[in-house]
């Protein structure tokens, strides 16, 4: 799976759109939730960590969440997080 990382105004959006135009590739919208995920306190219960990961991903950025752009029902993410054992931020992202 290709992962594109870049700085703002570096052309990553154009690259994503070009790759997404290929019939055998599907590139999701840009995300920004990795930094907030890395800041989560992992010294909490598994259920609490799952809730925090879910909230961080589906509500980022707080002023204009981009989760609906992914076309994945929140319940699907919740189910996938529930299947993780042990749960870690790295596995949840």
Coordinates of N, CA and C in Angstrom, one line a residue:
X1 N 0.8 -1.2 0.0 CA 0.0 0.0 0.0 C 0.9 1.2 0.0
X2 N 0.7 2.1 -1.0 CA 1.5 3.3 -0.9 C 1.1 4.3 0.1
X3 N 2.0 4.9 0.8 CA 1.7 6.0 1.7 C 2.5 7.2 1.3
X4 N 1.7 8.3 1.1 CA 2.4 9.5 0.6 C 2.4 10.5 1.8
X5 N 3.6 11.0 2.0 CA 3.8 11.9 3.1 C 4.5 13.1 2.5
X6 N 4.1 14.3 2.9 CA 4.7 15.5 2.4 C 4.4 16.7 3.2
X7 N 5.1 17.8 2.9 CA 4.8 19.0 3.6 C 3.8 19.8 2.9
X8 N 3.1 20.7 3.6 CA 2.1 21.6 2.9 C 2.7 22.3 1.7
X9 N 1.9 22.3 0.6 CA 2.3 23.0 -0.6 C 3.4 22.3 -1.3
X10 N 3.6 21.0 -1.1 CA 4.7 20.3 -1.8 C 4.2 19.5 -3.0
X11 N 2.9 19.5 -3.3 CA 2.4 18.8 -4.5 C 1.8 17.4 -4.1
X12 N 1.6 17.1 -2.8 CA 1.1 15.8 -2.5 C -0.4 15.6 -2.9
X13 N -1.1 16.7 -2.9 CA -2.5 16.6 -3.4 C -2.6 16.3 -4.9
X14 N -1.8 17.0 -5.6 CA -1.7 16.7 -7.1 C -1.3 15.2 -7.3
X15 N -0.3 14.8 -6.6 CA 0.2 13.4 -6.7 C -1.0 12.4 -6.4
X16 N -1.7 12.7 -5.3 CA -2.8 11.8 -4.8 C -3.8 11.8 -5.9
X17 N -4.2 12.9 -6.5 CA -5.2 12.9 -7.5 C -4.8 12.2 -8.8
X18 N -3.5 12.3 -9.1 CA -3.0 11.6 -10.3 C -3.1 10.1 -10.1
X19 N -2.6 9.7 -8.9 CA -2.6 8.2 -8.6 C -4.1 7.7 -8.5
X20 N -5.0 8.5 -7.9 CA -6.4 8.1 -7.8 C -7.1 8.0 -9.2
X21 N -6.5 8.6 -10.2 CA -7.2 8.5 -11.5 C -6.9 7.1 -12.2
X22 N -5.9 6.4 -11.6 CA -5.6 5.1 -12.2 C -6.8 4.1 -11.8
X23 N -7.2 3.3 -12.8 CA -8.4 2.4 -12.5 C -8.1 1.3 -11.4
X24 N -6.9 1.0 -11.1 CA -6.6 0.0 -10.2 C -6.1 0.5 -8.8
X25 N -6.2 1.8 -8.6 CA -5.8 2.4 -7.4 C -7.0 3.3 -6.8
X26 N -7.0 3.3 -5.5 CA -8.0 4.2 -4.9 C -7.3 4.9 -3.7
X27 N -7.1 6.2 -3.8 CA -6.3 6.9 -2.8 C -7.3 7.7 -2.0
X28 N -7.4 7.5 -0.7 CA -8.4 8.3 0.1 C -7.9 9.8 0.2
X29 N -8.8 10.6 0.8 CA -8.5 12.0 1.0 C -7.3 12.1 2.0
X30 N -6.8 13.3 2.0 CA -5.7 13.6 2.9 C -6.2 13.5 4.4
X31 N -5.3 13.1 5.2 CA -5.6 13.0 6.6 C -4.6 13.9 7.4
X32 N -4.9 14.1 8.6 CA -4.1 14.9 9.5 C -4.1 14.3 10.9
X33 N -4.8 13.2 11.1 CA -5.0 12.7 12.4 C -3.8 11.9 13.0
X34 N -2.8 11.7 12.3 CA -1.7 10.9 12.8 C -1.0 11.5 14.0
X35 N -0.7 12.8 13.8 CA -0.1 13.6 15.0 C -0.9 13.5 16.2
X36 N -2.2 13.9 16.2 CA -3.0 13.8 17.4 C -3.1 12.3 17.9
X37 N -3.1 11.3 17.0 CA -3.1 9.9 17.5 C -1.8 9.6 18.3
X38 N -0.7 10.1 17.8 CA 0.6 9.8 18.5 C 0.6 10.4 19.8
X39 N -0.2 11.5 20.1 CA -0.1 12.2 21.4 C -1.1 11.5 22.4
X40 N -1.9 10.5 22.0 CA -2.8 9.9 22.9 C -2.1 9.2 24.0
X41 N -2.6 9.2 25.2 CA -2.1 8.5 26.4 C -2.5 7.1 26.2
X42 N -1.5 6.2 26.1 CA -1.9 4.7 26.0 C -2.0 4.0 27.3
X43 N -1.8 4.7 28.4 CA -1.8 4.1 29.7 C -3.3 4.2 30.3
X44 N -4.2 3.8 29.4 CA -5.6 3.8 29.8 C -6.1 2.4 29.4
X45 N -7.3 2.1 29.8 CA -7.9 0.8 29.5 C -8.0 0.6 28.0
X46 N -8.1 -0.6 27.5 CA -8.3 -0.9 26.1 C -9.5 -0.3 25.5
X47 N -10.6 -0.3 26.3 CA -11.9 0.3 25.8 C -11.7 1.8 25.7
X48 N -11.1 2.4 26.7 CA -10.9 3.8 26.6 C -10.0 4.2 25.5
X49 N -8.9 3.5 25.2 CA -8.0 3.8 24.1 C -8.8 3.6 22.8
X50 N -9.6 2.6 22.7 CA -10.4 2.4 21.4 C -11.3 3.6 21.2
X51 N -11.9 4.1 22.3 CA -12.8 5.2 22.2 C -12.0 6.5 21.7
X52 N -10.9 6.7 22.3 CA -10.1 7.9 22.0 C -9.6 7.8 20.6
X53 N -9.1 6.6 20.1 CA -8.7 6.5 18.7 C -9.8 6.8 17.8
X54 N -11.0 6.2 18.1 CA -12.2 6.4 17.2 C -12.5 7.8 17.2
X55 N -12.6 8.5 18.3 CA -13.0 9.9 18.3 C -12.0 10.8 17.6
X56 N -10.7 10.5 17.8 CA -9.6 11.3 17.1 C -9.7 11.2 15.6
X57 N -9.9 9.9 15.1 CA -10.0 9.7 13.7 C -11.2 10.3 13.1
X58 N -12.4 10.1 13.7 CA -13.7 10.5 13.1 C -14.0 12.0 13.3
X59 N -13.3 12.6 14.2 CA -13.6 14.0 14.5 C -12.5 15.0 14.2
X60 N -11.6 14.6 13.3 CA -10.4 15.4 13.0 C -10.6 16.0 11.6
X61 N -10.3 17.3 11.4 CA -10.0 18.3 12.5 C -11.3 18.7 13.1
X62 N -11.2 19.1 14.4 CA -12.4 19.4 15.2 C -13.4 20.4 14.5
X63 N -12.9 21.4 13.8 CA -13.7 22.4 13.2 C -14.3 21.9 11.9
X64 N -13.8 20.9 11.2 CA -14.3 20.4 10.0 C -13.9 19.0 9.7
X65 N -14.5 18.0 10.4 CA -14.1 16.6 10.3 C -14.1 16.1 8.8
X66 N -13.1 15.4 8.4 CA -13.0 14.9 7.1 C -13.4 13.4 7.0
X67 N -13.8 12.8 8.1 CA -14.1 11.3 8.1 C -15.2 11.0 7.0
X68 N -16.2 11.7 6.8 CA -17.2 11.3 5.8 C -16.6 11.2 4.4
X69 N -15.5 11.9 4.1 CA -14.8 11.8 2.8 C -14.3 10.4 2.5
X70 N -14.1 9.6 3.6 CA -13.5 8.3 3.4 C -14.6 7.3 2.9
X71 N -15.8 7.6 3.0 CA -16.9 6.7 2.5 C -16.9 5.4 3.3
X72 N -16.5 5.4 4.6 CA -16.6 4.3 5.5 C -17.5 4.6 6.6
X73 N -18.4 3.7 6.9 CA -19.4 3.9 8.0 C -18.6 3.9 9.3
X74 N -18.9 4.8 10.2 CA -18.3 4.8 11.5 C -18.4 3.5 12.2
X75 N -19.5 2.8 12.1 CA -19.6 1.5 12.7 C -18.6 0.5 12.2
X76 N -18.1 0.6 10.9 CA -17.1 -0.3 10.4 C -15.8 -0.1 11.1
X77 N -15.4 1.2 11.3 CA -14.2 1.5 12.0 C -14.3 1.0 13.5
X78 N -15.4 1.3 14.1 CA -15.6 0.8 15.5 C -15.5 -0.7 15.6
X79 N -16.0 -1.4 14.6 CA -15.9 -2.9 14.7 C -14.5 -3.3 14.5
X80 N -13.8 -2.7 13.6 CA -12.3 -3.0 13.3 C -11.5 -2.7 14.6
X81 N -11.8 -1.6 15.2 CA -11.0 -1.3 16.5 C -11.4 -2.3 17.6
X82 N -12.6 -2.7 17.6 CA -13.0 -3.7 18.6 C -12.4 -5.0 18.5
X83 N -11.9 -5.3 17.2 CA -11.3 -6.6 17.0 C -9.8 -6.6 17.3
X84 N -9.3 -5.5 17.6 CA -7.8 -5.4 17.9 C -7.6 -5.9 19.3
X85 N -6.6 -6.8 19.5 CA -6.2 -7.2 20.8 C -4.8 -7.6 20.8
X86 N -3.9 -7.0 21.5 CA -4.2 -5.8 22.3 C -4.3 -4.6 21.4
X87 N -5.0 -3.6 21.9 CA -5.2 -2.4 21.2 C -4.0 -1.4 21.4
X88 N -3.5 -0.9 20.4 CA -2.5 0.2 20.5 C -2.8 1.3 19.5
X89 N -2.3 2.4 19.7 CA -2.5 3.5 18.7 C -2.0 3.1 17.3
X90 N -0.8 2.5 17.3 CA -0.3 2.1 16.0 C -1.2 1.1 15.2
X91 N -1.8 0.2 15.9 CA -2.7 -0.8 15.3 C -4.0 -0.1 14.9
X92 N -4.5 0.9 15.7 CA -5.7 1.6 15.4 C -5.7 2.5 14.2
X93 N -4.5 3.1 14.0 CA -4.3 4.0 12.9 C -4.1 3.3 11.6

